[in-house]
Tab-separated table of C-alpha atoms in Angstrom:
chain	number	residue	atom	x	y	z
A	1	UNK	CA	0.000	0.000	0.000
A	2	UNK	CA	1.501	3.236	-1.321
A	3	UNK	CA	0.867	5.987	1.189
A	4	UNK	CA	1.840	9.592	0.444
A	5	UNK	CA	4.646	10.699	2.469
A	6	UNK	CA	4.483	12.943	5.051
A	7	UNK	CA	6.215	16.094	5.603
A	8	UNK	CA	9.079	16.382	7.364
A	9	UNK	CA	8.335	18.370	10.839
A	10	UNK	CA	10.002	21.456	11.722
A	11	UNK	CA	11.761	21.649	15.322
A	12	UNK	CA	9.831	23.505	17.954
A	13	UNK	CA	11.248	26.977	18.978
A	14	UNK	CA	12.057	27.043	22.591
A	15	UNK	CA	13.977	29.127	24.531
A	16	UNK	CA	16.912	27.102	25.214
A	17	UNK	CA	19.094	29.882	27.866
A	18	UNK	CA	15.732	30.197	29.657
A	19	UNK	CA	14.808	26.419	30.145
A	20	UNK	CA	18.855	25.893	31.380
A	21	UNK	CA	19.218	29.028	33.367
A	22	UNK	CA	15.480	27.480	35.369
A	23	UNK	CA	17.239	24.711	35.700
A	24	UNK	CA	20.698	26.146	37.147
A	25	UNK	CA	18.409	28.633	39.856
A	26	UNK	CA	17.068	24.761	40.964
A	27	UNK	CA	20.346	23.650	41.451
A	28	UNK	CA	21.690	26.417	42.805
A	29	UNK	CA	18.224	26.749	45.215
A	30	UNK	CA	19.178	23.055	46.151
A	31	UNK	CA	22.860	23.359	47.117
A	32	UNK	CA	21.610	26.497	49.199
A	33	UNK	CA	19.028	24.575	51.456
A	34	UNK	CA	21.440	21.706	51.623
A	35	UNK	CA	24.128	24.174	53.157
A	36	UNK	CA	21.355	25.367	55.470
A	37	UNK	CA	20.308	22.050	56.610
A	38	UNK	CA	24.127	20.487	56.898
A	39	UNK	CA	23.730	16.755	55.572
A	40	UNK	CA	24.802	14.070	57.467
A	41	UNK	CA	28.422	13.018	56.626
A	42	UNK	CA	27.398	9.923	54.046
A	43	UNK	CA	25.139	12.287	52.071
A	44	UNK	CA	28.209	15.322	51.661
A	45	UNK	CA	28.048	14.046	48.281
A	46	UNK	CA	24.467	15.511	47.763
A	47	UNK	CA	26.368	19.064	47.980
A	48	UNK	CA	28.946	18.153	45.287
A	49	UNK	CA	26.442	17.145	43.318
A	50	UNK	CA	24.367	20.357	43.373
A	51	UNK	CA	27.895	22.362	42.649
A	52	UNK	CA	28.063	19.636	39.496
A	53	UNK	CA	24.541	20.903	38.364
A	54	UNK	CA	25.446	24.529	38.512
A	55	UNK	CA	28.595	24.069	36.604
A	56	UNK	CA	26.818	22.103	33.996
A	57	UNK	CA	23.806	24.493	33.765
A	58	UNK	CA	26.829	27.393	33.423
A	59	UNK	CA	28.510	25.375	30.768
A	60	UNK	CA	25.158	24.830	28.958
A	61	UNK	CA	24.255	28.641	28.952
A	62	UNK	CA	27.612	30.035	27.663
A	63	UNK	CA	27.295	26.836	25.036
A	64	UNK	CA	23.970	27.710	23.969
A	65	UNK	CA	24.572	31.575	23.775
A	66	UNK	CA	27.838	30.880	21.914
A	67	UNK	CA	25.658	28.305	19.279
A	68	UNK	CA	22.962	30.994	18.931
A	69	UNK	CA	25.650	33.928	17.986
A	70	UNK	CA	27.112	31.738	15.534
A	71	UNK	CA	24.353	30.194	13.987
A	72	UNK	CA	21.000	31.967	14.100
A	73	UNK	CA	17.978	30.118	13.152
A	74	UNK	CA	16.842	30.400	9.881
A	75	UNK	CA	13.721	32.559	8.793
A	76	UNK	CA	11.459	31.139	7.011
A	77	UNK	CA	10.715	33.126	3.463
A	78	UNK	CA	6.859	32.662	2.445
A	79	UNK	CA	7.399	34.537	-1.073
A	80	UNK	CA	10.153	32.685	-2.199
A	81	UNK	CA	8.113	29.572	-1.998
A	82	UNK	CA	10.851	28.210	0.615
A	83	UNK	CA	10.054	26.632	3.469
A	84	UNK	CA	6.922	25.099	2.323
A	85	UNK	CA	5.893	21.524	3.398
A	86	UNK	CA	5.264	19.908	-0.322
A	87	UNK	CA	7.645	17.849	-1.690
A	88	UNK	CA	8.224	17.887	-5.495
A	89	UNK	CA	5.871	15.378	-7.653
A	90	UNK	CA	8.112	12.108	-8.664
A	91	UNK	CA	7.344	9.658	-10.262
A	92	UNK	CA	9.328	7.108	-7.935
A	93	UNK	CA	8.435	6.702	-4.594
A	94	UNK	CA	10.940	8.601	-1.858
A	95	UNK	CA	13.379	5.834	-0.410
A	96	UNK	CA	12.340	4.475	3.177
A	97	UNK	CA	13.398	6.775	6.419
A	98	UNK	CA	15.151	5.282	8.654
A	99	UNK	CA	12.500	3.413	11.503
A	100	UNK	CA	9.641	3.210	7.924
A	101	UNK	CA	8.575	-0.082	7.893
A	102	UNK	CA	7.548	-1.736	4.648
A	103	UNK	CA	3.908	-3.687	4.569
């Protein structure tokens, strides 16, 4: 059964230095609370872990700022006729994607 094919789906725009700066302020509102309530000695390791977040969610923001400098996401142009979601007619069938699976 030939099926047409679908288009392929456009990523979702998201605000990537707001979702991993949230998620920093958590760590960093975790390591805080955890200095307040002093964990027992076999759970110091819950502090190191919180300083672990932070530096990740640090490293993430000045990755994601330096990615968005250098590459800015493209704009779609509507009178052009880029960007829309029909392929071209063919003849031949488009090759499987990878996970298709033939019936």
């Amino acid at each position: 059964m030939n099926q047409p094919r679908l288009p392929d789906l456009q990523p979702l725009k998201t605000n990537d230095s707001v979702t991993i700066g949230v998620g920093t302020g958590l760590w960093a509102v975790a390591l805080v609370v955890l200095l307040i309530a002093r964990p027992a000695p076999e759970h110091q390791w819950w502090i190191w872990t919180c300083v672990s977040g932070i530096c990740g969610g640090l490293f993430g923001l000045w990755f994601v700022r330096r990615r968005d400098r250098r590459d800015p996401p493209p704009t779609p142009r509507a009178s052009d006729g880029q960007g829309t979601a029909t392929p071209p007619a063919s003849s031949t069938p488009p090759p499987p994607r990878h996970g298709d699976v033939a019936r």
